[in-house]
Short mmCIF file of C-alpha atoms and ligand atoms in Angstrom, two decimals:
data_model
loop_
_atom_site.label_atom_id
_atom_site.label_comp_id
_atom_site.label_asym_id
_atom_site.label_seq_id
_atom_site.Cartn_x
_atom_site.Cartn_y
_atom_site.Cartn_z
CA MET M 827 -11.40 63.62 -1.58
CA ASP M 828 -11.75 61.65 1.67
CA LEU M 829 -14.67 59.41 2.64
CA LYS M 830 -16.26 62.07 4.84
CA GLU M 831 -16.36 64.58 1.99
CA ALA M 832 -17.87 61.95 -0.29
CA ILE M 833 -20.96 61.79 2.00
CA TYR M 834 -21.98 65.23 0.71
CA LYS M 835 -21.07 64.65 -2.95
CA ARG M 836 -21.92 61.06 -3.82
CA GLN M 837 -24.84 59.83 -5.85
CA SER M 838 -25.93 56.48 -7.24
CA ILE M 839 -24.34 56.04 -10.66
CA ARG M 840 -26.33 54.13 -13.27
CA ASN M 841 -24.43 55.07 -16.42
CA TYR M 842 -21.00 53.45 -16.84
CA ASP M 843 -18.12 53.36 -19.23
CA LYS M 844 -17.80 49.76 -20.46
CA SER M 845 -14.04 49.57 -19.90
CA PRO M 846 -13.04 47.66 -16.75
CA LEU M 847 -10.94 49.13 -13.95
CA ASP M 848 -7.32 47.96 -13.76
CA ALA M 849 -6.26 45.06 -11.51
CA GLU M 850 -4.43 47.30 -9.02
CA THR M 851 -7.54 49.46 -8.47
CA LEU M 852 -9.59 46.30 -7.81
CA ASN M 853 -6.93 45.05 -5.39
CA GLU M 854 -7.00 48.35 -3.53
CA LEU M 855 -10.77 48.03 -3.22
CA ARG M 856 -10.34 44.51 -1.81
CA ARG M 857 -7.80 45.79 0.71
CA PHE M 858 -10.18 48.58 1.73
CA ILE M 859 -13.13 46.21 2.24
CA ASP M 860 -11.01 43.69 4.13
CA ASN M 861 -10.08 46.44 6.61
CA ALA M 862 -13.48 48.14 6.87
CA LYS M 863 -15.09 48.48 10.29
CA VAL M 864 -17.79 45.94 11.10
CA LEU M 865 -20.84 46.47 13.28
CA ASN M 866 -21.12 42.89 14.54
CA PRO M 867 -17.92 40.80 14.69
CA ASN M 868 -19.91 37.58 15.36
CA ILE M 869 -21.19 37.42 11.81
CA GLU M 870 -19.20 35.84 8.96
CA TRP M 871 -19.56 37.59 5.63
CA SER M 872 -17.77 37.61 2.28
CA TYR M 873 -17.88 39.14 -1.17
CA ASP M 874 -16.67 38.58 -4.68
CA ILE M 875 -15.91 41.03 -7.46
CA VAL M 876 -17.33 39.75 -10.74
CA GLY M 877 -17.88 40.92 -14.30
CA PRO M 878 -21.17 41.23 -16.25
CA GLU M 879 -21.29 37.51 -17.12
CA LYS M 880 -21.78 36.65 -13.43
CA PHE M 881 -24.72 38.83 -12.42
CA ARG M 882 -28.15 39.87 -13.61
CA MET M 883 -30.37 42.77 -12.70
CA LEU M 884 -33.91 43.85 -13.36
CA GLN M 885 -32.97 47.21 -14.80
CA ARG M 886 -31.37 47.75 -18.18
CA PHE M 887 -28.23 49.68 -17.30
CA LYS M 888 -24.88 47.90 -17.50
CA SER M 889 -21.73 48.10 -15.38
CA PRO M 890 -18.32 46.48 -15.85
CA HIS M 891 -18.03 45.28 -12.22
CA CYS M 892 -20.23 44.05 -9.43
CA LEU M 893 -19.67 43.21 -5.78
CA LEU M 894 -21.70 40.12 -4.86
CA ILE M 895 -22.23 40.22 -1.11
CA PHE M 896 -22.83 37.17 1.12
CA SER M 897 -23.44 36.73 4.84
CA GLU M 898 -24.52 34.33 7.51
CA SER M 899 -28.20 35.07 8.17
CA LYS M 900 -28.12 35.81 11.88
CA GLU M 901 -28.51 38.65 14.39
CA ASN M 902 -28.29 42.08 12.71
CA TYR M 903 -26.63 40.77 9.53
CA LEU M 904 -28.52 43.09 7.18
CA GLN M 905 -27.44 46.13 9.17
CA ASN M 906 -23.90 44.76 9.31
CA ILE M 907 -23.74 44.38 5.51
CA GLY M 908 -25.13 47.90 4.97
CA PHE M 909 -22.56 49.27 7.41
CA ILE M 910 -19.55 47.55 5.82
CA PHE M 911 -20.42 48.10 2.18
CA GLN M 912 -21.54 51.70 2.53
CA GLN M 913 -17.92 52.35 3.53
CA ALA M 914 -16.98 50.71 0.20
CA ASP M 915 -19.50 52.92 -1.63
CA LEU M 916 -17.92 56.05 -0.10
CA TYR M 917 -14.43 54.72 -0.81
CA LEU M 918 -15.24 54.15 -4.49
CA GLN M 919 -16.97 57.49 -4.91
CA SER M 920 -14.16 59.35 -3.10
CA ARG M 921 -11.80 57.94 -5.77
CA GLY M 922 -13.98 59.04 -8.68
CA ILE M 923 -15.41 55.55 -9.27
CA GLY M 924 -19.19 55.32 -9.67
CA SER M 925 -21.28 52.83 -7.66
CA CYS M 926 -24.87 51.85 -6.97
CA TRP M 927 -26.47 49.42 -4.51
CA ILE M 928 -28.68 46.97 -6.41
CA GLY M 929 -31.42 45.16 -4.51
CA ALA M 930 -33.18 44.00 -7.67
CA GLY M 931 -30.34 41.77 -8.85
CA SER M 932 -28.68 38.41 -8.25
CA PRO M 933 -25.66 36.27 -9.19
CA LYS M 934 -25.84 34.43 -12.53
CA ASN M 935 -23.92 31.25 -13.47
CA TYR M 936 -22.25 31.58 -10.11
CA GLU M 937 -21.60 28.87 -7.61
CA ASN M 938 -21.66 30.16 -4.05
CA PRO M 939 -18.36 28.87 -2.60
CA ASN M 940 -19.64 29.00 0.98
CA PRO M 941 -23.01 27.32 1.68
CA GLU M 942 -23.03 28.75 5.24
CA GLN M 943 -23.55 32.20 3.76
CA ASP M 944 -26.47 33.43 1.64
CA PHE M 945 -26.40 36.01 -1.11
CA VAL M 946 -27.65 39.28 0.45
CA ILE M 947 -27.34 42.13 -2.05
CA MET M 948 -24.99 43.53 -4.67
CA MET M 949 -23.31 46.78 -5.64
CA ILE M 950 -22.32 47.66 -9.20
CA PHE M 951 -19.36 49.94 -9.88
CA GLY M 952 -17.05 51.26 -12.56
CA LYS M 953 -15.86 54.38 -14.35
CA PRO M 954 -18.81 56.76 -14.51
CA HIS M 955 -20.03 57.96 -17.87
CA GLY M 956 -20.51 61.66 -17.14
CA GLU M 957 -20.32 63.66 -13.92
CA ILE M 958 -19.93 61.56 -10.76
CA TYR M 959 -20.61 64.14 -8.05
CA ARG M 960 -23.57 66.34 -7.26
CA GLU M 961 -24.15 69.49 -5.25
CA LEU M 962 -25.67 69.41 -1.78
CA SER M 963 -28.78 71.16 -3.12
CA GLN M 964 -29.37 68.25 -5.49
CA PHE M 965 -29.88 65.65 -2.73
CA GLU M 966 -33.53 64.64 -2.33
CA ARG M 967 -33.81 63.96 1.37
CA LYS M 968 -36.32 64.41 4.20
CA ILE M 969 -35.84 67.47 6.38
CA ILE M 970 -34.15 66.88 9.72
CA CYS M 971 -37.37 67.26 11.79
CA GLU M 972 -38.88 64.33 9.90
CA ILE M 973 -36.06 61.99 10.85
CA SER M 974 -35.21 63.14 14.37
CA ASP M 975 -36.89 64.20 17.63
CA GLU M 976 -34.54 67.21 17.76
CA ARG M 977 -33.13 69.53 15.10
CA ASP M 978 -29.55 68.28 15.42
CA SER M 979 -26.94 69.10 12.77
CA ARG M 980 -24.73 66.22 13.99
CA LEU M 981 -27.20 63.87 12.27
CA MET M 982 -26.58 65.40 8.83
CA PRO M 983 -24.27 62.58 7.68
CA ALA M 984 -27.11 60.07 8.24
CA ARG M 985 -29.64 62.36 6.60
CA TYR M 986 -27.65 62.29 3.33
CA ALA M 987 -27.28 58.50 3.32
CA PRO M 988 -28.68 56.50 0.39
CA SER M 989 -31.55 54.06 0.97
CA ALA M 990 -33.60 51.59 -1.05
CA ALA M 991 -35.89 53.60 -3.39
CA ASN M 992 -34.85 56.62 -1.28
CA THR M 993 -37.32 55.52 1.43
CA GLN M 994 -35.20 56.96 4.31
CA THR M 995 -37.05 54.95 6.97
CA TRP M 996 -34.66 55.98 9.76
CA TYR M 997 -35.69 57.91 12.87
CA PHE M 998 -33.31 59.16 15.57
CA THR M 999 -34.03 60.04 19.19
CA HIS M 1000 -31.75 61.58 21.79
CA ASP M 1001 -31.08 59.92 25.16
CA ASP M 1002 -30.40 61.82 28.37
CA GLY M 1003 -27.01 60.13 28.57
CA GLY M 1004 -25.89 61.72 25.28
CA SER M 1005 -26.43 58.70 23.06
CA TYR M 1006 -28.68 58.37 20.02
CA ASN M 1007 -31.33 55.71 19.43
CA LEU M 1008 -31.98 54.54 15.90
CA TYR M 1009 -35.43 53.32 14.88
CA ARG M 1010 -36.82 52.03 11.57
CA ASN M 1011 -40.29 53.19 10.52
CA ARG M 1012 -42.48 50.21 9.85
CA LYS M 1013 -45.51 50.21 7.58
CA ARG M 1014 -48.49 48.67 9.34
CA LEU M 1015 -49.11 46.42 6.34
CA ARG M 1016 -45.95 44.52 5.58
CA LEU M 1017 -46.60 43.93 1.89
CA ASN M 1018 -43.08 43.81 0.60
CA LYS M 1019 -40.67 41.48 2.38
CA LYS M 1020 -37.78 42.50 0.14
CA MET M 1021 -38.25 46.18 0.93
CA GLU M 1022 -38.27 45.36 4.63
CA ALA M 1023 -34.90 43.60 4.25
CA TRP M 1024 -33.46 46.46 2.20
CA ASN M 1025 -34.63 48.94 4.82
CA GLN M 1026 -32.64 47.01 7.42
CA ILE M 1027 -29.60 47.33 5.16
CA ASP M 1028 -30.42 51.07 5.01
CA MET M 1029 -30.07 51.27 8.81
CA GLY M 1030 -26.50 50.02 8.53
CA ILE M 1031 -25.86 52.50 5.71
CA ALA M 1032 -26.99 55.44 7.88
CA LEU M 1033 -24.81 54.16 10.74
CA ALA M 1034 -21.85 53.93 8.35
CA HIS M 1035 -22.22 57.62 7.55
CA MET M 1036 -22.27 58.42 11.28
CA TYR M 1037 -19.13 56.31 11.73
CA VAL M 1038 -17.26 57.83 8.76
CA ALA M 1039 -18.09 61.33 10.03
CA ASN M 1040 -16.95 60.43 13.59
CA PRO M 1041 -14.39 57.63 13.16
CA ASP M 1042 -12.60 58.09 16.48
CA THR M 1043 -15.64 58.26 18.74
CA PHE M 1044 -18.39 56.20 17.07
CA GLU M 1045 -19.65 53.32 19.23
CA PHE M 1046 -22.67 51.15 18.52
CA ARG M 1047 -24.81 49.00 20.84
CA LEU M 1048 -27.62 46.75 19.74
CA ASP M 1049 -29.01 45.89 23.17
CA LYS M 1050 -29.30 49.16 25.11
CA PRO M 1051 -32.50 49.72 27.15
CA HIS M 1052 -34.72 51.99 25.09
CA GLU M 1053 -38.20 53.40 24.76
CA GLU M 1054 -40.61 51.54 22.44
CA LEU M 1055 -42.08 53.84 19.78
CA LYS M 1056 -45.31 53.14 17.91
CA ASN M 1057 -44.85 51.72 14.40
CA LYS M 1058 -41.07 51.86 14.78
CA VAL M 1059 -38.54 49.08 15.28
CA PHE M 1060 -35.55 49.77 17.55
CA GLU M 1061 -32.34 49.22 15.57
CA GLY M 1062 -29.68 50.04 18.18
CA SER M 1063 -28.07 53.03 19.81
CA PHE M 1064 -24.80 54.82 19.26
CA THR M 1065 -22.58 57.56 20.62
CA ILE M 1066 -20.42 59.86 18.52
C1 FMN H 1304 -30.52 48.62 -0.13
C2 FMN H 1304 -30.58 49.40 -1.43
C3 FMN H 1304 -31.07 48.81 -2.59
C4 FMN H 1304 -31.10 49.54 -3.79
N1 FMN H 1304 -31.54 48.91 -4.94
C5 FMN H 1304 -31.51 49.59 -6.12
C6 FMN H 1304 -31.87 48.95 -7.34
O1 FMN H 1304 -32.24 47.76 -7.37
N2 FMN H 1304 -31.80 49.69 -8.47
C7 FMN H 1304 -31.39 50.99 -8.48
O2 FMN H 1304 -31.33 51.59 -9.55
N3 FMN H 1304 -31.04 51.63 -7.35
C8 FMN H 1304 -31.08 50.96 -6.17
N4 FMN H 1304 -30.69 51.59 -5.01
C9 FMN H 1304 -30.23 52.99 -5.04
C10 FMN H 1304 -31.29 53.93 -4.44
O3 FMN H 1304 -32.38 54.06 -5.34
C11 FMN H 1304 -30.65 55.31 -4.16
O4 FMN H 1304 -29.62 55.13 -3.22
C12 FMN H 1304 -31.65 56.32 -3.60
O5 FMN H 1304 -32.65 56.61 -4.55
C13 FMN H 1304 -30.95 57.63 -3.20
O6 FMN H 1304 -30.25 58.18 -4.28
P1 FMN H 1304 -28.69 58.45 -4.22
O7 FMN H 1304 -27.99 57.15 -3.91
O8 FMN H 1304 -28.33 58.96 -5.60
O9 FMN H 1304 -28.42 59.45 -3.14
C14 FMN H 1304 -30.66 50.89 -3.82
C15 FMN H 1304 -30.17 51.47 -2.64
C16 FMN H 1304 -30.11 50.74 -1.47
C17 FMN H 1304 -29.56 51.39 -0.25
#
């Protein structure tokens, strides 16, 4: 299965076989991440693959591996991390390896080797215990009219993207020039700072799906002139 097909099959996996993946599989993952497309080349980021002794999470489920993800905290770094590591999520799932973004987690007994970069988020992964894929009908997602100003089937890859607590706070508009604008719905009361950060990661995740579905034509711009929409934050524009 290729990455594009995985968009329509993947699901967050929370039940893992305890046995670790072999060293070659982990090296292939490293090679994939090191060559993934980035959204903003001005931002330094890094990651480490660690075992269960080096991370903790709020929930009870266990996984044999975890990607700890670090970045400089500048510009659109949350989007950038979502964009890069959603490609890793699709890569893992396309190879039959389960994965799940984990916001409610952190490194444990781990010394950050690079003080210029902060821990941002993590992703657990490993051999799934049970079925890894699901059918299209099993995705719980908003209908296209709720996330776009036009009923546009080209936005389907973004519609199926995963998001923190499945909040799907993305909204797309169409420009006369043929480009798309991406906005993030903002709650008027900003009660949860963590959720706001995760939702910015979600924006990068949705953009990653648009890139993977249109790898030869996808282009992103953060600074394009755009219309301001009420209770929405402009997150950039793209062509496909
Ligand atoms: C930024 C982010 C943070 C997440 N944090 C958690 C988490 O802490 N625990 C968890 O079980 N799932 C977490 N998830 C997974 C989402 O709950 C899941 O992607 C969403 O419900 C959609 O389901 P799906 O991935 O199976 O399509 C997170 C997802 C994202 C994108």
